[in-house]
Structure formats: C-alpha cells, structure tokens
Amino acid sequence: MDSRRVAVLDRGVVTLVDPRSPVFSAFDLGPSRGDGVFETLLVRAGAALQADAHLDRLARSAALMGLPSTRRSEWSRLVAVLTDGHEG
C-alpha cells in the first residue's frame, strides 16, 4: 500500500491530491526558475516533531530568497493534514 500523501496549499486552502498526478502550475517559480526552499519534518504517531522550529526556519529561508510569504497558520494546517493518521 502506498502511504505517501501530497497536498497543495493554494490561497489558504489545503487539498490532498493523488501523489501520481502533476500539481505544478506554469506560473510556479520553483520548476520554471529553480526558486524554492524546503524543510523536512520527522513525524511520530501523527505529530510533526519540533514543527515550530521547522516552520520558523522555513519562513526565514523564504524571506532570504525573497519568496512570497505564506501565513504560519496555513503552513500549520498543511502539516496537520499531511501528518494526520501517520503512524511513523
């Protein structure tokens, strides 16, 4: 069974999508220019460990790159959707 979860955060709305389906927009600067930052989180029993520290780093990295900011509450919601029910 494939347990991967992929979600899109667009204008404050989190949507789970099929992990085999492409989700990039032609206007996304990541694939078109290589701009982007990422964070990885360790998940145990459905909770992202030290999520606040990871989200702080993500916000700082995005600001340093001059990328548009996303509200912390939206990132938190995305993390919650992706980690809900995860056994790892």
mmCIF file of C-alpha atoms in Angstrom:
data_model
loop_
_atom_site.group_PDB
_atom_site.id
_atom_site.type_symbol
_atom_site.label_atom_id
_atom_site.label_comp_id
_atom_site.label_asym_id
_atom_site.label_seq_id
_atom_site.Cartn_x
_atom_site.Cartn_y
_atom_site.Cartn_z
ATOM 1 C CA MET A 1 0.000 0.000 0.000
ATOM 2 C CA ASP A 2 1.281 3.467 -0.894
ATOM 3 C CA SER A 3 1.133 5.705 2.175
ATOM 4 C CA ARG A 4 2.525 8.850 0.549
ATOM 5 C CA ARG A 5 0.467 11.983 0.940
ATOM 6 C CA VAL A 6 0.752 15.020 -1.277
ATOM 7 C CA ALA A 7 -1.123 18.229 -0.615
ATOM 8 C CA VAL A 8 -1.393 21.571 -2.341
ATOM 9 C CA LEU A 9 -1.693 24.832 -0.414
ATOM 10 C CA ASP A 10 -3.345 27.406 -2.685
ATOM 11 C CA ARG A 11 -4.753 30.696 -1.399
ATOM 12 C CA GLY A 12 -5.111 29.295 2.107
ATOM 13 C CA VAL A 13 -6.864 26.083 1.057
ATOM 14 C CA VAL A 14 -5.173 22.715 1.644
ATOM 15 C CA THR A 15 -6.167 19.983 -0.815
ATOM 16 C CA LEU A 16 -4.920 16.397 -0.814
ATOM 17 C CA VAL A 17 -4.003 15.264 -4.327
ATOM 18 C CA ASP A 18 -3.064 11.962 -5.932
ATOM 19 C CA PRO A 19 0.716 11.553 -5.426
ATOM 20 C CA ARG A 20 0.995 10.286 -9.022
ATOM 21 C CA SER A 21 -0.598 13.426 -10.509
ATOM 22 C CA PRO A 22 1.393 16.519 -11.506
ATOM 23 C CA VAL A 23 0.475 19.593 -9.466
ATOM 24 C CA PHE A 24 2.818 22.359 -10.606
ATOM 25 C CA SER A 25 1.422 25.465 -12.239
ATOM 26 C CA ALA A 26 3.123 27.039 -15.237
ATOM 27 C CA PHE A 27 3.410 30.140 -13.043
ATOM 28 C CA ASP A 28 5.220 28.323 -10.198
ATOM 29 C CA LEU A 29 8.719 29.778 -9.816
ATOM 30 C CA GLY A 30 10.105 26.520 -8.423
ATOM 31 C CA PRO A 31 10.091 24.449 -11.604
ATOM 32 C CA SER A 32 10.402 27.374 -14.013
ATOM 33 C CA ARG A 33 13.331 29.187 -12.312
ATOM 34 C CA GLY A 34 14.545 26.817 -9.645
ATOM 35 C CA ASP A 35 13.498 29.162 -6.816
ATOM 36 C CA GLY A 36 12.425 27.445 -3.633
ATOM 37 C CA VAL A 37 13.168 26.301 -0.115
ATOM 38 C CA PHE A 38 12.195 23.155 1.738
ATOM 39 C CA GLU A 39 12.066 21.670 5.205
ATOM 40 C CA THR A 40 11.712 18.053 6.224
ATOM 41 C CA LEU A 41 9.908 17.018 9.389
ATOM 42 C CA LEU A 42 10.103 13.847 11.441
ATOM 43 C CA VAL A 43 6.620 12.509 12.158
ATOM 44 C CA ARG A 44 5.869 10.208 15.090
ATOM 45 C CA ALA A 45 2.398 8.972 15.992
ATOM 46 C CA GLY A 46 0.715 11.526 13.740
ATOM 47 C CA ALA A 47 2.625 14.550 15.064
ATOM 48 C CA ALA A 48 5.431 16.520 13.431
ATOM 49 C CA LEU A 49 8.270 16.777 15.940
ATOM 50 C CA GLN A 50 9.598 20.290 16.577
ATOM 51 C CA ALA A 51 7.223 21.671 13.950
ATOM 52 C CA ASP A 52 7.551 25.241 15.247
ATOM 53 C CA ALA A 53 11.325 25.229 14.750
ATOM 54 C CA HIS A 54 10.910 23.836 11.232
ATOM 55 C CA LEU A 55 8.270 26.421 10.310
ATOM 56 C CA ASP A 56 10.468 29.213 11.713
ATOM 57 C CA ARG A 57 13.360 28.049 9.525
ATOM 58 C CA LEU A 58 11.077 27.741 6.507
ATOM 59 C CA ALA A 59 9.859 31.331 6.954
ATOM 60 C CA ARG A 60 13.415 32.662 7.384
ATOM 61 C CA SER A 61 14.660 30.776 4.330
ATOM 62 C CA ALA A 62 11.768 32.012 2.173
ATOM 63 C CA ALA A 63 12.396 35.602 3.299
ATOM 64 C CA LEU A 64 16.109 35.308 2.476
ATOM 65 C CA MET A 65 15.193 34.075 -1.022
ATOM 66 C CA GLY A 66 12.675 36.902 -1.483
ATOM 67 C CA LEU A 67 9.833 34.421 -1.945
ATOM 68 C CA PRO A 68 6.236 35.414 -1.196
ATOM 69 C CA SER A 69 5.286 34.799 2.415
ATOM 70 C CA THR A 70 2.611 32.357 3.494
ATOM 71 C CA ARG A 71 0.783 32.712 6.792
ATOM 72 C CA ARG A 72 2.085 30.496 9.560
ATOM 73 C CA SER A 73 -1.446 29.207 10.206
ATOM 74 C CA GLU A 74 -1.642 27.961 6.599
ATOM 75 C CA TRP A 75 1.655 26.062 6.887
ATOM 76 C CA SER A 76 0.483 24.596 10.202
ATOM 77 C CA ARG A 77 -2.757 23.439 8.584
ATOM 78 C CA LEU A 78 -0.808 21.838 5.725
ATOM 79 C CA VAL A 79 1.422 19.969 8.191
ATOM 80 C CA ALA A 80 -1.643 18.806 10.144
ATOM 81 C CA VAL A 81 -3.354 17.475 7.005
ATOM 82 C CA LEU A 82 -0.243 15.613 5.884
ATOM 83 C CA THR A 83 0.561 14.099 9.287
ATOM 84 C CA ASP A 84 -2.959 13.169 10.389
ATOM 85 C CA GLY A 85 -3.085 9.432 10.973
ATOM 86 C CA HIS A 86 0.567 8.906 10.007
ATOM 87 C CA GLU A 87 1.965 6.023 12.040
ATOM 88 C CA GLY A 88 5.686 6.765 11.556
#
